[in-house]
C-alpha cells in the first residue's frame, strides 16, 4: 500500500465509513508505517472539528412509536400463578381476635367480594403493574437510543464496524508496556505486537501468500520445543491482522503455518512455518 491509498483509508476511518476488511488494511498499514500515523491523527482531528460544528439533529418523531410498538409486540411473561400472588393471612383463630364473631365458613358476609371478584381484582392489579413496567422499559430504551444519537452516528458506526483484532491492536499501541518484533518472509513483512499488562497479542502481516480453497493461516506460540495453537485467520488481499486466542509468554516464538480451515486437526503444525518471529 502506498501513501495515497493510506490517505484514502485514513479519511474513511475518521468518518467511520470503512468496511471490516478496509479497517484491517488501514490498521496493518499504520502499524507497518509509523510515520503515517500523523496523517491518521490529522484526519481524526479534522472529523472531530467538523462534527463539533454541526447543529444538533432531533431524532425522528416516529422513533419513540417504533420502540413502543416493538416492545408491545414482544412476548410477555405469563401472569404469575395465584399462589405467588396470594396474600398471607394471619393464622389467629376468629375467637382470639378482638370483637370477632364466630360464624360458619359457608355463611356469606353481606357486601363482601366472593372468590371470583378477588381473583379479578388481583388480575387487574397485575395487568396494571405489567403496563407500568413496560412503560418504564420503553422510557429507558428511548433514552438509550437518543443518547446514542447524541453521541454521533459516525462514532457509533465506527465502533460497530471495527473488528476485534483492530481494536486490540489500538489498545496495545496505547499500552505503557507495548512491545513489538518484526521479520521478513518470502514476499512480505510481519510484525507481532503485544502487551503483557493487557494479555493481548496481535500479528500484522503484509504480502501473505494466496490460500487455496479450504485452507487458513494458523497462529502458533512455540514455547521451548512445544508448538501451541493460538487461532486461525484468512486474508483475501494478502494483508492480515490477527488476534491471538491465547496469551503469549515472554520468550515465545511466534509462527504461522498454512492448515486446513479451522486449524490443524492434530493440534500440531502439519506444514513448515511461512514465517517465524522471535520475541525474546
PDB file of C-alpha atoms in Angstrom:
ATOM      1  CA  UNK A   1       0.000   0.000   0.000  1.00  0.00           C
ATOM      2  CA  UNK A   2       1.326   3.428  -0.911  1.00  0.00           C
ATOM      3  CA  UNK A   3       0.794   6.672   0.985  1.00  0.00           C
ATOM      4  CA  UNK A   4      -2.046   7.883  -1.239  1.00  0.00           C
ATOM      5  CA  UNK A   5      -4.007   4.676  -0.680  1.00  0.00           C
ATOM      6  CA  UNK A   6      -3.416   5.039   3.048  1.00  0.00           C
ATOM      7  CA  UNK A   7      -4.723   8.615   2.955  1.00  0.00           C
ATOM      8  CA  UNK A   8      -7.949   7.391   1.351  1.00  0.00           C
ATOM      9  CA  UNK A   9      -8.393   4.726   4.018  1.00  0.00           C
ATOM     10  CA  UNK A  10      -7.492   7.202   6.746  1.00  0.00           C
ATOM     11  CA  UNK A  11     -10.264   9.572   5.671  1.00  0.00           C
ATOM     12  CA  UNK A  12     -12.774   6.734   5.674  1.00  0.00           C
ATOM     13  CA  UNK A  13     -11.592   5.557   9.094  1.00  0.00           C
ATOM     14  CA  UNK A  14     -12.008   9.042  10.570  1.00  0.00           C
ATOM     15  CA  UNK A  15     -15.611   9.095   9.315  1.00  0.00           C
ATOM     16  CA  UNK A  16     -16.353   5.561  10.486  1.00  0.00           C
ATOM     17  CA  UNK A  17     -17.089   4.505   6.906  1.00  0.00           C
ATOM     18  CA  UNK A  18     -14.644   1.620   6.373  1.00  0.00           C
ATOM     19  CA  UNK A  19     -15.660  -1.986   5.970  1.00  0.00           C
ATOM     20  CA  UNK A  20     -14.090  -4.540   8.357  1.00  0.00           C
ATOM     21  CA  UNK A  21     -11.627  -5.595   5.615  1.00  0.00           C
ATOM     22  CA  UNK A  22     -10.602  -1.983   4.990  1.00  0.00           C
ATOM     23  CA  UNK A  23     -10.252  -1.414   8.756  1.00  0.00           C
ATOM     24  CA  UNK A  24      -7.795  -4.315   8.890  1.00  0.00           C
ATOM     25  CA  UNK A  25      -5.862  -2.963   5.909  1.00  0.00           C
ATOM     26  CA  UNK A  26      -5.766   0.509   7.495  1.00  0.00           C
ATOM     27  CA  UNK A  27      -4.532  -0.880  10.836  1.00  0.00           C
ATOM     28  CA  UNK A  28      -1.888  -3.021   9.140  1.00  0.00           C
ATOM     29  CA  UNK A  29      -0.594  -0.124   7.047  1.00  0.00           C
ATOM     30  CA  UNK A  30      -0.490   2.201  10.041  1.00  0.00           C
ATOM     31  CA  UNK A  31       1.338  -0.336  12.167  1.00  0.00           C
ATOM     32  CA  UNK A  32       3.843  -1.036   9.384  1.00  0.00           C
ATOM     33  CA  UNK A  33       4.428   2.655   8.624  1.00  0.00           C
ATOM     34  CA  UNK A  34       4.582   4.621  11.899  1.00  0.00           C
ATOM     35  CA  UNK A  35       5.406   7.831  10.005  1.00  0.00           C
ATOM     36  CA  UNK A  36       1.881   7.743   8.515  1.00  0.00           C
ATOM     37  CA  UNK A  37       0.261   7.994  11.947  1.00  0.00           C
ATOM     38  CA  UNK A  38       0.320  11.783  11.691  1.00  0.00           C
ATOM     39  CA  UNK A  39      -1.970  11.510   8.649  1.00  0.00           C
ATOM     40  CA  UNK A  40      -4.485   9.452  10.610  1.00  0.00           C
ATOM     41  CA  UNK A  41      -4.252  11.770  13.621  1.00  0.00           C
ATOM     42  CA  UNK A  42      -4.854  14.829  11.427  1.00  0.00           C
ATOM     43  CA  UNK A  43      -7.880  13.209   9.758  1.00  0.00           C
ATOM     44  CA  UNK A  44      -9.334  12.233  13.140  1.00  0.00           C
ATOM     45  CA  UNK A  45      -8.906  15.781  14.479  1.00  0.00           C
ATOM     46  CA  UNK A  46     -10.498  17.228  11.332  1.00  0.00           C
ATOM     47  CA  UNK A  47     -13.512  14.901  11.568  1.00  0.00           C
ATOM     48  CA  UNK A  48     -13.963  15.772  15.247  1.00  0.00           C
ATOM     49  CA  UNK A  49     -13.790  19.512  14.498  1.00  0.00           C
ATOM     50  CA  UNK A  50     -16.357  19.190  11.712  1.00  0.00           C
ATOM     51  CA  UNK A  51     -18.640  17.165  13.947  1.00  0.00           C
ATOM     52  CA  UNK A  52     -18.468  19.786  16.690  1.00  0.00           C
ATOM     53  CA  UNK A  53     -19.686  22.459  14.251  1.00  0.00           C
ATOM     54  CA  UNK A  54     -22.745  20.539  13.113  1.00  0.00           C
ATOM     55  CA  UNK A  55     -26.075  21.579  14.638  1.00  0.00           C
ATOM     56  CA  UNK A  56     -27.869  19.112  16.877  1.00  0.00           C
ATOM     57  CA  UNK A  57     -30.325  16.955  14.951  1.00  0.00           C
ATOM     58  CA  UNK A  58     -33.576  15.966  16.605  1.00  0.00           C
ATOM     59  CA  UNK A  59     -34.421  12.253  16.372  1.00  0.00           C
ATOM     60  CA  UNK A  60     -37.269  11.304  14.037  1.00  0.00           C
ATOM     61  CA  UNK A  61     -40.712  11.744  15.586  1.00  0.00           C
ATOM     62  CA  UNK A  62     -41.567   8.152  14.701  1.00  0.00           C
ATOM     63  CA  UNK A  63     -38.622   6.764  16.704  1.00  0.00           C
ATOM     64  CA  UNK A  64     -40.468   6.593  20.025  1.00  0.00           C
ATOM     65  CA  UNK A  65     -43.548   4.997  18.401  1.00  0.00           C
ATOM     66  CA  UNK A  66     -41.365   2.370  16.727  1.00  0.00           C
ATOM     67  CA  UNK A  67     -39.707   1.491  20.026  1.00  0.00           C
ATOM     68  CA  UNK A  68     -43.016   1.269  21.883  1.00  0.00           C
ATOM     69  CA  UNK A  69     -44.523  -0.767  19.067  1.00  0.00           C
ATOM     70  CA  UNK A  70     -41.639  -3.247  19.146  1.00  0.00           C
ATOM     71  CA  UNK A  71     -41.962  -3.612  22.917  1.00  0.00           C
ATOM     72  CA  UNK A  72     -45.736  -4.116  22.703  1.00  0.00           C
ATOM     73  CA  UNK A  73     -45.254  -6.928  20.153  1.00  0.00           C
ATOM     74  CA  UNK A  74     -42.540  -8.655  22.174  1.00  0.00           C
ATOM     75  CA  UNK A  75     -43.653 -11.809  24.044  1.00  0.00           C
ATOM     76  CA  UNK A  76     -44.549 -11.042  27.645  1.00  0.00           C
ATOM     77  CA  UNK A  77     -44.081 -13.298  30.638  1.00  0.00           C
ATOM     78  CA  UNK A  78     -47.299 -15.138  31.588  1.00  0.00           C
ATOM     79  CA  UNK A  79     -49.124 -13.870  34.694  1.00  0.00           C
ATOM     80  CA  UNK A  80     -47.867 -15.298  37.929  1.00  0.00           C
ATOM     81  CA  UNK A  81     -49.905 -18.104  39.411  1.00  0.00           C
ATOM     82  CA  UNK A  82     -52.436 -17.213  42.039  1.00  0.00           C
ATOM     83  CA  UNK A  83     -50.324 -18.955  44.647  1.00  0.00           C
ATOM     84  CA  UNK A  84     -47.448 -16.496  44.114  1.00  0.00           C
ATOM     85  CA  UNK A  85     -49.835 -13.549  44.368  1.00  0.00           C
ATOM     86  CA  UNK A  86     -51.773 -14.790  47.345  1.00  0.00           C
ATOM     87  CA  UNK A  87     -51.884 -12.528  50.377  1.00  0.00           C
ATOM     88  CA  UNK A  88     -50.584 -14.088  53.592  1.00  0.00           C
ATOM     89  CA  UNK A  89     -53.379 -14.128  56.118  1.00  0.00           C
ATOM     90  CA  UNK A  90     -52.934 -14.264  59.904  1.00  0.00           C
ATOM     91  CA  UNK A  91     -53.391 -17.695  61.390  1.00  0.00           C
ATOM     92  CA  UNK A  92     -55.040 -16.382  64.584  1.00  0.00           C
ATOM     93  CA  UNK A  93     -58.461 -18.030  65.077  1.00  0.00           C
ATOM     94  CA  UNK A  94     -61.527 -15.798  64.891  1.00  0.00           C
ATOM     95  CA  UNK A  95     -62.277 -16.437  68.516  1.00  0.00           C
ATOM     96  CA  UNK A  96     -58.913 -14.984  69.576  1.00  0.00           C
ATOM     97  CA  UNK A  97     -59.378 -11.733  67.636  1.00  0.00           C
ATOM     98  CA  UNK A  98     -60.880  -8.747  69.412  1.00  0.00           C
ATOM     99  CA  UNK A  99     -64.601  -8.248  68.701  1.00  0.00           C
ATOM    100  CA  UNK A 100     -64.597 -11.270  66.377  1.00  0.00           C
ATOM    101  CA  UNK A 101     -67.834 -13.163  65.974  1.00  0.00           C
ATOM    102  CA  UNK A 102     -67.599 -16.842  65.100  1.00  0.00           C
ATOM    103  CA  UNK A 103     -69.558 -17.870  62.065  1.00  0.00           C
ATOM    104  CA  UNK A 104     -69.565 -20.898  59.785  1.00  0.00           C
ATOM    105  CA  UNK A 105     -67.259 -20.613  56.814  1.00  0.00           C
ATOM    106  CA  UNK A 106     -70.158 -21.256  54.487  1.00  0.00           C
ATOM    107  CA  UNK A 107     -72.081 -18.213  55.685  1.00  0.00           C
ATOM    108  CA  UNK A 108     -71.584 -15.357  53.205  1.00  0.00           C
ATOM    109  CA  UNK A 109     -70.904 -11.880  54.522  1.00  0.00           C
ATOM    110  CA  UNK A 110     -73.256  -9.302  53.008  1.00  0.00           C
ATOM    111  CA  UNK A 111     -71.359  -6.950  50.684  1.00  0.00           C
ATOM    112  CA  UNK A 112     -68.080  -8.945  50.820  1.00  0.00           C
ATOM    113  CA  UNK A 113     -66.453  -9.873  47.476  1.00  0.00           C
ATOM    114  CA  UNK A 114     -66.642 -13.519  46.500  1.00  0.00           C
ATOM    115  CA  UNK A 115     -63.636 -15.575  45.327  1.00  0.00           C
ATOM    116  CA  UNK A 116     -64.152 -14.691  41.637  1.00  0.00           C
ATOM    117  CA  UNK A 117     -64.224 -10.978  42.435  1.00  0.00           C
ATOM    118  CA  UNK A 118     -60.976 -11.224  44.391  1.00  0.00           C
ATOM    119  CA  UNK A 119     -59.315 -13.088  41.521  1.00  0.00           C
ATOM    120  CA  UNK A 120     -60.430 -10.463  39.005  1.00  0.00           C
ATOM    121  CA  UNK A 121     -59.096  -7.705  41.249  1.00  0.00           C
ATOM    122  CA  UNK A 122     -55.742  -9.453  41.532  1.00  0.00           C
ATOM    123  CA  UNK A 123     -55.562  -9.950  37.751  1.00  0.00           C
ATOM    124  CA  UNK A 124     -56.390  -6.284  37.153  1.00  0.00           C
ATOM    125  CA  UNK A 125     -53.679  -5.176  39.591  1.00  0.00           C
ATOM    126  CA  UNK A 126     -51.167  -7.490  37.926  1.00  0.00           C
ATOM    127  CA  UNK A 127     -52.079  -6.118  34.479  1.00  0.00           C
ATOM    128  CA  UNK A 128     -51.619  -2.525  35.670  1.00  0.00           C
ATOM    129  CA  UNK A 129     -48.204  -3.393  37.114  1.00  0.00           C
ATOM    130  CA  UNK A 130     -47.090  -5.054  33.848  1.00  0.00           C
ATOM    131  CA  UNK A 131     -48.192  -1.998  31.843  1.00  0.00           C
ATOM    132  CA  UNK A 132     -46.230   0.246  34.194  1.00  0.00           C
ATOM    133  CA  UNK A 133     -43.144  -1.949  33.858  1.00  0.00           C
ATOM    134  CA  UNK A 134     -43.431  -1.922  30.039  1.00  0.00           C
ATOM    135  CA  UNK A 135     -43.805   1.853  30.103  1.00  0.00           C
ATOM    136  CA  UNK A 136     -40.677   2.259  32.213  1.00  0.00           C
ATOM    137  CA  UNK A 137     -38.757  -0.107  29.924  1.00  0.00           C
ATOM    138  CA  UNK A 138     -39.860   1.891  26.895  1.00  0.00           C
ATOM    139  CA  UNK A 139     -38.717   5.102  28.556  1.00  0.00           C
ATOM    140  CA  UNK A 140     -35.285   3.644  29.337  1.00  0.00           C
ATOM    141  CA  UNK A 141     -34.960   2.285  25.790  1.00  0.00           C
ATOM    142  CA  UNK A 142     -35.907   5.664  24.320  1.00  0.00           C
ATOM    143  CA  UNK A 143     -33.341   7.461  26.464  1.00  0.00           C
ATOM    144  CA  UNK A 144     -30.657   4.958  25.418  1.00  0.00           C
ATOM    145  CA  UNK A 145     -31.412   5.394  21.713  1.00  0.00           C
ATOM    146  CA  UNK A 146     -31.496   9.178  21.985  1.00  0.00           C
ATOM    147  CA  UNK A 147     -28.202   9.096  23.869  1.00  0.00           C
ATOM    148  CA  UNK A 148     -26.582   7.081  21.073  1.00  0.00           C
ATOM    149  CA  UNK A 149     -27.864   9.580  18.517  1.00  0.00           C
ATOM    150  CA  UNK A 150     -26.453  12.419  20.620  1.00  0.00           C
ATOM    151  CA  UNK A 151     -23.028  10.739  20.677  1.00  0.00           C
ATOM    152  CA  UNK A 152     -22.915  10.872  16.887  1.00  0.00           C
ATOM    153  CA  UNK A 153     -23.806   8.430  14.170  1.00  0.00           C
ATOM    154  CA  UNK A 154     -20.236   8.330  12.868  1.00  0.00           C
ATOM    155  CA  UNK A 155     -18.784   7.211  16.205  1.00  0.00           C
ATOM    156  CA  UNK A 156     -21.457   4.543  16.578  1.00  0.00           C
ATOM    157  CA  UNK A 157     -20.876   3.130  13.094  1.00  0.00           C
ATOM    158  CA  UNK A 158     -17.131   3.069  13.639  1.00  0.00           C
ATOM    159  CA  UNK A 159     -17.490   1.262  16.963  1.00  0.00           C
ATOM    160  CA  UNK A 160     -19.784  -1.365  15.431  1.00  0.00           C
ATOM    161  CA  UNK A 161     -17.686  -1.938  12.300  1.00  0.00           C
ATOM    162  CA  UNK A 162     -14.209  -2.086  13.867  1.00  0.00           C
ATOM    163  CA  UNK A 163     -13.013  -5.718  14.041  1.00  0.00           C
ATOM    164  CA  UNK A 164     -11.895  -7.066  17.418  1.00  0.00           C
ATOM    165  CA  UNK A 165      -8.313  -7.552  16.231  1.00  0.00           C
ATOM    166  CA  UNK A 166      -8.053  -3.916  15.130  1.00  0.00           C
ATOM    167  CA  UNK A 167      -9.452  -2.731  18.460  1.00  0.00           C
ATOM    168  CA  UNK A 168      -6.943  -4.939  20.287  1.00  0.00           C
ATOM    169  CA  UNK A 169      -4.085  -3.537  18.171  1.00  0.00           C
ATOM    170  CA  UNK A 170      -5.121   0.011  19.057  1.00  0.00           C
ATOM    171  CA  UNK A 171      -5.266  -0.910  22.741  1.00  0.00           C
ATOM    172  CA  UNK A 172      -1.806  -2.489  22.610  1.00  0.00           C
ATOM    173  CA  UNK A 173      -0.296   0.519  20.861  1.00  0.00           C
ATOM    174  CA  UNK A 174      -1.689   2.747  23.634  1.00  0.00           C
ATOM    175  CA  UNK A 175      -0.469   0.498  26.476  1.00  0.00           C
ATOM    176  CA  UNK A 176       2.563   1.667  28.501  1.00  0.00           C
ATOM    177  CA  UNK A 177       4.281  -1.706  28.042  1.00  0.00           C
ATOM    178  CA  UNK A 178       3.570  -2.039  24.305  1.00  0.00           C
ATOM    179  CA  UNK A 179       6.196  -4.181  22.565  1.00  0.00           C
ATOM    180  CA  UNK A 180       6.753  -5.429  19.041  1.00  0.00           C
ATOM    181  CA  UNK A 181       9.084  -7.578  16.952  1.00  0.00           C
ATOM    182  CA  UNK A 182       9.294  -7.958  13.174  1.00  0.00           C
ATOM    183  CA  UNK A 183      10.598 -10.257  10.488  1.00  0.00           C
ATOM    184  CA  UNK A 184      10.585 -10.547   6.733  1.00  0.00           C
ATOM    185  CA  UNK A 185       9.434 -13.610   4.815  1.00  0.00           C
ATOM    186  CA  UNK A 186       9.080 -14.586   1.177  1.00  0.00           C
ATOM    187  CA  UNK A 187       7.156 -11.721  -0.340  1.00  0.00           C
ATOM    188  CA  UNK A 188       6.293  -9.784   2.787  1.00  0.00           C
ATOM    189  CA  UNK A 189       6.910  -8.456   6.270  1.00  0.00           C
ATOM    190  CA  UNK A 190       5.251  -9.353   9.572  1.00  0.00           C
ATOM    191  CA  UNK A 191       5.176  -7.689  12.986  1.00  0.00           C
ATOM    192  CA  UNK A 192       3.850  -9.072  16.242  1.00  0.00           C
ATOM    193  CA  UNK A 193       2.529  -6.540  18.783  1.00  0.00           C
ATOM    194  CA  UNK A 194       1.871  -7.448  22.410  1.00  0.00           C
ATOM    195  CA  UNK A 195       1.203  -6.099  25.880  1.00  0.00           C
ATOM    196  CA  UNK A 196       1.745  -8.299  28.913  1.00  0.00           C
ATOM    197  CA  UNK A 197      -0.419  -5.992  31.026  1.00  0.00           C
ATOM    198  CA  UNK A 198      -3.359  -6.379  28.635  1.00  0.00           C
ATOM    199  CA  UNK A 199      -2.631 -10.031  27.940  1.00  0.00           C
ATOM    200  CA  UNK A 200      -3.176  -9.449  24.204  1.00  0.00           C
ATOM    201  CA  UNK A 201      -1.100 -10.249  21.124  1.00  0.00           C
ATOM    202  CA  UNK A 202      -1.775  -9.205  17.533  1.00  0.00           C
ATOM    203  CA  UNK A 203       0.018 -10.153  14.323  1.00  0.00           C
ATOM    204  CA  UNK A 204       0.154  -7.703  11.407  1.00  0.00           C
ATOM    205  CA  UNK A 205       1.401  -9.122   8.109  1.00  0.00           C
ATOM    206  CA  UNK A 206       1.630  -7.861   4.549  1.00  0.00           C
ATOM    207  CA  UNK A 207       2.464  -9.924   1.478  1.00  0.00           C
ATOM    208  CA  UNK A 208       0.822 -13.142   2.669  1.00  0.00           C
ATOM    209  CA  UNK A 209       0.502 -15.885   0.039  1.00  0.00           C
ATOM    210  CA  UNK A 210      -2.843 -16.596  -1.572  1.00  0.00           C
ATOM    211  CA  UNK A 211      -4.619 -19.532   0.028  1.00  0.00           C
ATOM    212  CA  UNK A 212      -6.231 -22.438  -1.730  1.00  0.00           C
ATOM    213  CA  UNK A 213      -9.883 -23.245  -1.112  1.00  0.00           C
ATOM    214  CA  UNK A 214     -10.428 -24.794   2.326  1.00  0.00           C
ATOM    215  CA  UNK A 215      -7.133 -23.542   3.784  1.00  0.00           C
ATOM    216  CA  UNK A 216      -6.360 -20.974   6.502  1.00  0.00           C
ATOM    217  CA  UNK A 217      -3.367 -19.464   8.266  1.00  0.00           C
ATOM    218  CA  UNK A 218      -2.820 -20.798  11.780  1.00  0.00           C
ATOM    219  CA  UNK A 219      -1.059 -18.931  14.581  1.00  0.00           C
ATOM    220  CA  UNK A 220       1.323 -20.680  16.938  1.00  0.00           C
ATOM    221  CA  UNK A 221       3.269 -19.909  20.084  1.00  0.00           C
ATOM    222  CA  UNK A 222       6.375 -22.090  20.161  1.00  0.00           C
ATOM    223  CA  UNK A 223       7.239 -22.454  23.837  1.00  0.00           C
ATOM    224  CA  UNK A 224      10.554 -24.230  24.136  1.00  0.00           C
ATOM    225  CA  UNK A 225      10.089 -27.154  21.765  1.00  0.00           C
ATOM    226  CA  UNK A 226       6.298 -27.239  22.028  1.00  0.00           C
ATOM    227  CA  UNK A 227       4.063 -25.522  19.434  1.00  0.00           C
ATOM    228  CA  UNK A 228       0.777 -24.275  20.919  1.00  0.00           C
ATOM    229  CA  UNK A 229      -2.132 -23.397  18.591  1.00  0.00           C
ATOM    230  CA  UNK A 230      -3.393 -19.821  19.064  1.00  0.00           C
ATOM    231  CA  UNK A 231      -6.109 -19.313  16.444  1.00  0.00           C
ATOM    232  CA  UNK A 232      -6.637 -19.104  12.698  1.00  0.00           C
ATOM    233  CA  UNK A 233      -7.234 -16.298  10.208  1.00  0.00           C
ATOM    234  CA  UNK A 234      -7.538 -15.746   6.475  1.00  0.00           C
ATOM    235  CA  UNK A 235      -6.779 -12.953   4.028  1.00  0.00           C
ATOM    236  CA  UNK A 236      -8.118 -12.223   0.560  1.00  0.00           C
ATOM    237  CA  UNK A 237      -5.832  -9.245  -0.018  1.00  0.00           C
ATOM    238  CA  UNK A 238      -2.502 -10.527   1.285  1.00  0.00           C
ATOM    239  CA  UNK A 239      -2.795  -8.264   4.353  1.00  0.00           C
ATOM    240  CA  UNK A 240      -3.676  -9.839   7.669  1.00  0.00           C
ATOM    241  CA  UNK A 241      -4.366  -8.555  11.185  1.00  0.00           C
ATOM    242  CA  UNK A 242      -4.926 -11.434  13.595  1.00  0.00           C
ATOM    243  CA  UNK A 243      -5.672 -11.516  17.318  1.00  0.00           C
ATOM    244  CA  UNK A 244      -4.148 -14.472  19.151  1.00  0.00           C
ATOM    245  CA  UNK A 245      -6.601 -16.590  21.088  1.00  0.00           C
ATOM    246  CA  UNK A 246      -4.044 -17.440  23.765  1.00  0.00           C
ATOM    247  CA  UNK A 247      -1.797 -15.276  25.928  1.00  0.00           C
ATOM    248  CA  UNK A 248       1.857 -15.039  24.952  1.00  0.00           C
ATOM    249  CA  UNK A 249       4.583 -15.704  27.488  1.00  0.00           C
ATOM    250  CA  UNK A 250       7.976 -13.952  27.459  1.00  0.00           C
ATOM    251  CA  UNK A 251      10.366 -15.676  25.078  1.00  0.00           C
ATOM    252  CA  UNK A 252       7.710 -17.387  22.956  1.00  0.00           C
ATOM    253  CA  UNK A 253       8.439 -17.781  19.255  1.00  0.00           C
ATOM    254  CA  UNK A 254       5.518 -16.667  17.080  1.00  0.00           C
ATOM    255  CA  UNK A 255       4.928 -18.728  13.932  1.00  0.00           C
ATOM    256  CA  UNK A 256       2.357 -19.014  11.164  1.00  0.00           C
ATOM    257  CA  UNK A 257       1.579 -22.134   9.123  1.00  0.00           C
ATOM    258  CA  UNK A 258      -0.978 -22.956   6.446  1.00  0.00           C
ATOM    259  CA  UNK A 259      -3.506 -25.544   7.604  1.00  0.00           C
ATOM    260  CA  UNK A 260      -6.948 -26.878   6.786  1.00  0.00           C
ATOM    261  CA  UNK A 261      -9.794 -24.461   7.550  1.00  0.00           C
ATOM    262  CA  UNK A 262     -10.421 -24.463  11.275  1.00  0.00           C
ATOM    263  CA  UNK A 263      -6.841 -25.368  12.148  1.00  0.00           C
ATOM    264  CA  UNK A 264      -4.673 -28.443  12.298  1.00  0.00           C
ATOM    265  CA  UNK A 265      -6.773 -31.485  13.259  1.00  0.00           C
ATOM    266  CA  UNK A 266      -3.889 -32.889  15.286  1.00  0.00           C
ATOM    267  CA  UNK A 267      -3.158 -29.743  17.291  1.00  0.00           C
ATOM    268  CA  UNK A 268       0.347 -29.707  15.811  1.00  0.00           C
ATOM    269  CA  UNK A 269       1.676 -27.987  12.647  1.00  0.00           C
ATOM    270  CA  UNK A 270       1.302 -30.078   9.505  1.00  0.00           C
ATOM    271  CA  UNK A 271       3.372 -27.730   7.303  1.00  0.00           C
ATOM    272  CA  UNK A 272       6.530 -25.730   7.686  1.00  0.00           C
ATOM    273  CA  UNK A 273       6.028 -22.163   9.022  1.00  0.00           C
ATOM    274  CA  UNK A 274       5.814 -19.457   6.367  1.00  0.00           C
ATOM    275  CA  UNK A 275       7.178 -17.018   8.978  1.00  0.00           C
ATOM    276  CA  UNK A 276       8.566 -17.054  12.497  1.00  0.00           C
ATOM    277  CA  UNK A 277       9.231 -14.128  14.846  1.00  0.00           C
ATOM    278  CA  UNK A 278      11.413 -14.222  17.946  1.00  0.00           C
ATOM    279  CA  UNK A 279      10.050 -12.156  20.849  1.00  0.00           C
ATOM    280  CA  UNK A 280      12.894 -12.657  23.327  1.00  0.00           C
TER     281      UNK A 280
END
